[in-house]
């Protein structure tokens, strides 16, 4: 099994090479074996990162010839800056920021949330509880946090949470979440979500802040052990 940190570092290296112009359109990348040996990582890690870059249109792979930088890679990196930022952000970096920022956002949500916003939060909780798979539960988990951000009716807060959810959609997050979530932990998360929404509906800023912080610290501990 590959290390999430190793995969993240290798991905970041290649993106930085493309962004800086050290790798130009048409340049041939080293072979999978060469990259594996240079970075002392498994070829499965190399293949996964190259596959991601190919899906983004940043590289092309020609059977029997090799892997090449796409001619418009630089333009695509500039146009998709937010998406690239999500690709470069590790799950640990995301949680570090979430624990600091999301509790603070609760006050804005309480100040501006409408009855329609609270109905959407309740729906996210119900859909998460009814989810038959972890992937479906994770989707509605992320949707709840995004709905709370939307309830601030603040465009910057909305955009910030959209970027955070983009990181959650990366494969690294899903792998870690799958390893850490047990049926018992999922039940705890569901109750924490319900308690948080209740505090928001009661317009209790202090309780909502404390509940969000405790929830995120719990998720971080389960995922990373600290």
Short mmCIF file of C-alpha atoms in Angstrom, two decimals:
data_model
loop_
_atom_site.label_atom_id
_atom_site.label_comp_id
_atom_site.label_asym_id
_atom_site.label_seq_id
_atom_site.Cartn_x
_atom_site.Cartn_y
_atom_site.Cartn_z
CA UNK A 1 0.00 0.00 0.00
CA UNK A 2 1.34 3.40 -0.98
CA UNK A 3 1.84 6.23 1.47
CA UNK A 4 -0.63 9.09 1.05
CA UNK A 5 2.15 11.56 1.86
CA UNK A 6 4.43 10.06 -0.79
CA UNK A 7 1.73 10.20 -3.44
CA UNK A 8 0.96 13.81 -2.52
CA UNK A 9 4.63 14.85 -2.68
CA UNK A 10 5.18 13.18 -6.05
CA UNK A 11 2.02 14.75 -7.49
CA UNK A 12 3.06 18.17 -6.16
CA UNK A 13 6.51 17.80 -7.74
CA UNK A 14 5.12 17.09 -11.21
CA UNK A 15 2.57 19.88 -11.03
CA UNK A 16 5.27 22.30 -9.89
CA UNK A 17 7.49 21.26 -12.80
CA UNK A 18 4.62 21.94 -15.21
CA UNK A 19 3.61 25.22 -13.60
CA UNK A 20 7.16 26.59 -13.43
CA UNK A 21 7.83 25.83 -17.09
CA UNK A 22 10.66 23.44 -16.33
CA UNK A 23 8.53 20.93 -18.23
CA UNK A 24 7.31 22.40 -21.53
CA UNK A 25 4.64 21.26 -23.97
CA UNK A 26 6.03 18.35 -25.96
CA UNK A 27 8.67 17.39 -23.39
CA UNK A 28 8.97 13.66 -22.75
CA UNK A 29 8.68 12.55 -19.14
CA UNK A 30 10.97 9.88 -17.70
CA UNK A 31 9.61 6.33 -17.85
CA UNK A 32 7.53 4.87 -15.02
CA UNK A 33 10.52 2.78 -13.99
CA UNK A 34 12.83 5.80 -13.93
CA UNK A 35 10.37 7.87 -11.89
CA UNK A 36 9.84 4.95 -9.53
CA UNK A 37 13.59 4.53 -8.97
CA UNK A 38 14.31 8.27 -8.68
CA UNK A 39 11.58 8.79 -6.08
CA UNK A 40 11.98 5.40 -4.44
CA UNK A 41 8.25 4.78 -4.78
CA UNK A 42 6.18 1.96 -6.22
CA UNK A 43 5.17 2.04 -9.86
CA UNK A 44 1.52 1.92 -8.77
CA UNK A 45 1.98 5.38 -7.22
CA UNK A 46 3.59 6.66 -10.41
CA UNK A 47 0.78 5.24 -12.55
CA UNK A 48 -1.92 6.75 -10.35
CA UNK A 49 -0.45 10.26 -10.47
CA UNK A 50 0.18 10.06 -14.22
CA UNK A 51 -3.39 8.88 -14.70
CA UNK A 52 -4.68 11.90 -12.77
CA UNK A 53 -2.58 14.29 -14.87
CA UNK A 54 -3.79 12.60 -18.04
CA UNK A 55 -7.42 13.03 -16.95
CA UNK A 56 -6.68 16.74 -16.45
CA UNK A 57 -5.33 16.94 -19.99
CA UNK A 58 -1.87 17.91 -18.75
CA UNK A 59 -0.04 14.94 -20.29
CA UNK A 60 -0.56 12.49 -23.13
CA UNK A 61 0.60 8.88 -23.26
CA UNK A 62 1.59 7.26 -26.55
CA UNK A 63 1.85 3.48 -26.55
CA UNK A 64 5.36 2.40 -27.44
CA UNK A 65 6.68 5.95 -27.32
CA UNK A 66 6.24 7.41 -23.85
CA UNK A 67 4.53 10.14 -21.81
CA UNK A 68 4.59 13.73 -23.04
CA UNK A 69 3.56 17.13 -21.67
CA UNK A 70 0.47 18.41 -23.48
CA UNK A 71 0.99 21.45 -25.68
CA UNK A 72 -1.59 23.47 -23.73
CA UNK A 73 -0.67 22.19 -20.25
CA UNK A 74 0.36 25.64 -19.01
CA UNK A 75 -2.92 27.23 -20.11
CA UNK A 76 -4.94 24.45 -18.51
CA UNK A 77 -3.05 24.86 -15.23
CA UNK A 78 -3.83 28.57 -15.18
CA UNK A 79 -7.50 28.04 -16.10
CA UNK A 80 -7.95 25.29 -13.51
CA UNK A 81 -5.96 26.88 -10.70
CA UNK A 82 -8.53 25.99 -8.02
CA UNK A 83 -8.71 22.37 -9.16
CA UNK A 84 -4.92 22.09 -9.16
CA UNK A 85 -4.83 23.58 -5.65
CA UNK A 86 -7.20 20.83 -4.57
CA UNK A 87 -4.97 18.19 -6.15
CA UNK A 88 -1.93 19.56 -4.33
CA UNK A 89 -3.59 19.79 -0.91
CA UNK A 90 -3.14 16.74 1.28
CA UNK A 91 -5.92 15.46 3.59
CA UNK A 92 -3.79 16.40 6.63
CA UNK A 93 -3.43 19.98 5.35
CA UNK A 94 -7.16 20.16 4.76
CA UNK A 95 -8.01 19.00 8.29
CA UNK A 96 -5.52 21.45 9.79
CA UNK A 97 -7.40 24.34 8.17
CA UNK A 98 -10.88 22.93 8.75
CA UNK A 99 -10.35 22.67 12.51
CA UNK A 100 -9.36 26.35 12.60
CA UNK A 101 -11.87 27.86 10.17
CA UNK A 102 -15.12 25.92 10.22
CA UNK A 103 -15.97 26.64 13.89
CA UNK A 104 -15.59 30.38 13.19
CA UNK A 105 -18.01 30.20 10.26
CA UNK A 106 -20.80 29.05 12.58
CA UNK A 107 -21.44 32.61 13.75
CA UNK A 108 -22.00 33.82 10.19
CA UNK A 109 -24.34 30.91 9.48
CA UNK A 110 -26.38 31.68 12.60
CA UNK A 111 -26.57 35.35 11.68
CA UNK A 112 -27.78 34.83 8.11
CA UNK A 113 -29.36 31.36 7.82
CA UNK A 114 -32.97 31.17 6.63
CA UNK A 115 -35.62 28.52 7.34
CA UNK A 116 -34.90 27.14 3.85
CA UNK A 117 -31.23 26.75 4.78
CA UNK A 118 -32.14 24.76 7.89
CA UNK A 119 -34.42 22.51 5.82
CA UNK A 120 -31.48 21.74 3.50
CA UNK A 121 -29.29 20.90 6.50
CA UNK A 122 -31.94 18.53 7.84
CA UNK A 123 -32.18 16.88 4.42
CA UNK A 124 -28.40 16.35 4.29
CA UNK A 125 -28.52 14.69 7.71
CA UNK A 126 -31.39 12.43 6.67
CA UNK A 127 -29.72 11.47 3.38
CA UNK A 128 -26.44 10.69 5.18
CA UNK A 129 -28.23 8.51 7.72
CA UNK A 130 -30.02 6.62 4.94
CA UNK A 131 -26.86 6.13 2.86
CA UNK A 132 -26.16 2.51 1.97
CA UNK A 133 -22.45 3.01 1.20
CA UNK A 134 -19.61 4.94 2.75
CA UNK A 135 -19.18 6.88 -0.51
CA UNK A 136 -22.81 8.01 -0.38
CA UNK A 137 -22.48 8.92 3.30
CA UNK A 138 -19.33 10.90 2.57
CA UNK A 139 -21.12 12.79 -0.21
CA UNK A 140 -23.92 13.93 2.11
CA UNK A 141 -21.43 14.64 4.89
CA UNK A 142 -19.65 17.06 2.56
CA UNK A 143 -22.99 18.44 1.37
CA UNK A 144 -23.96 19.29 4.96
CA UNK A 145 -20.78 21.26 5.55
CA UNK A 146 -21.26 23.04 2.21
CA UNK A 147 -24.89 23.81 3.07
CA UNK A 148 -23.79 25.38 6.35
CA UNK A 149 -21.31 27.53 4.40
CA UNK A 150 -24.03 28.47 1.91
CA UNK A 151 -26.20 29.53 4.86
CA UNK A 152 -23.73 32.32 5.60
CA UNK A 153 -24.83 33.92 2.31
CA UNK A 154 -21.23 35.05 2.01
CA UNK A 155 -19.64 34.34 -1.37
CA UNK A 156 -16.11 34.06 0.01
CA UNK A 157 -17.18 31.49 2.62
CA UNK A 158 -19.06 29.53 -0.03
CA UNK A 159 -16.04 29.48 -2.35
CA UNK A 160 -13.73 28.43 0.47
CA UNK A 161 -15.92 25.44 1.31
CA UNK A 162 -16.27 24.50 -2.35
CA UNK A 163 -12.49 24.28 -2.55
CA UNK A 164 -12.36 22.20 0.62
CA UNK A 165 -14.94 19.81 -0.81
CA UNK A 166 -12.83 19.56 -3.98
CA UNK A 167 -9.99 18.25 -1.81
CA UNK A 168 -12.39 15.75 -0.21
CA UNK A 169 -13.21 14.45 -3.70
CA UNK A 170 -9.57 13.51 -4.29
CA UNK A 171 -8.75 9.83 -3.91
CA UNK A 172 -6.40 10.31 -0.95
CA UNK A 173 -9.21 11.55 1.29
CA UNK A 174 -11.49 8.69 0.33
CA UNK A 175 -8.82 6.08 1.10
CA UNK A 176 -8.17 7.54 4.56
CA UNK A 177 -11.86 7.92 5.34
CA UNK A 178 -12.57 4.33 4.31
CA UNK A 179 -9.82 3.09 6.63
CA UNK A 180 -11.02 5.15 9.59
CA UNK A 181 -14.82 4.92 9.49
CA UNK A 182 -16.46 2.05 11.34
CA UNK A 183 -20.23 1.63 11.79
CA UNK A 184 -19.83 2.88 15.36
CA UNK A 185 -17.91 5.98 14.27
CA UNK A 186 -20.38 6.70 11.50
CA UNK A 187 -23.23 6.62 14.05
CA UNK A 188 -21.29 9.10 16.19
CA UNK A 189 -20.75 11.41 13.20
CA UNK A 190 -24.46 11.27 12.38
CA UNK A 191 -25.40 12.27 15.92
CA UNK A 192 -22.81 15.04 15.93
CA UNK A 193 -24.30 16.38 12.71
CA UNK A 194 -27.79 16.36 14.23
CA UNK A 195 -26.58 18.13 17.38
CA UNK A 196 -24.78 20.74 15.28
CA UNK A 197 -27.83 21.49 13.15
CA UNK A 198 -29.97 21.77 16.28
CA UNK A 199 -27.57 24.34 17.75
CA UNK A 200 -27.62 26.32 14.51
CA UNK A 201 -31.43 26.31 14.43
CA UNK A 202 -31.46 27.48 18.05
CA UNK A 203 -29.12 30.34 17.01
CA UNK A 204 -26.72 29.24 19.76
CA UNK A 205 -23.37 30.46 18.39
CA UNK A 206 -21.22 29.21 21.24
CA UNK A 207 -22.70 25.71 21.24
CA UNK A 208 -22.45 25.48 17.44
CA UNK A 209 -18.82 26.55 17.50
CA UNK A 210 -17.92 24.04 20.21
CA UNK A 211 -19.83 21.21 18.52
CA UNK A 212 -18.19 21.86 15.14
CA UNK A 213 -14.72 21.99 16.67
CA UNK A 214 -15.28 18.79 18.66
CA UNK A 215 -16.64 17.03 15.57
CA UNK A 216 -13.67 17.98 13.40
CA UNK A 217 -11.14 17.08 16.08
CA UNK A 218 -12.83 13.68 16.35
CA UNK A 219 -12.63 13.16 12.57
CA UNK A 220 -8.98 14.19 12.56
CA UNK A 221 -8.15 11.83 15.40
CA UNK A 222 -9.86 8.93 13.67
CA UNK A 223 -8.13 9.63 10.36
CA UNK A 224 -4.65 10.57 11.54
CA UNK A 225 -4.35 9.46 15.14
CA UNK A 226 -3.86 12.88 16.74
#
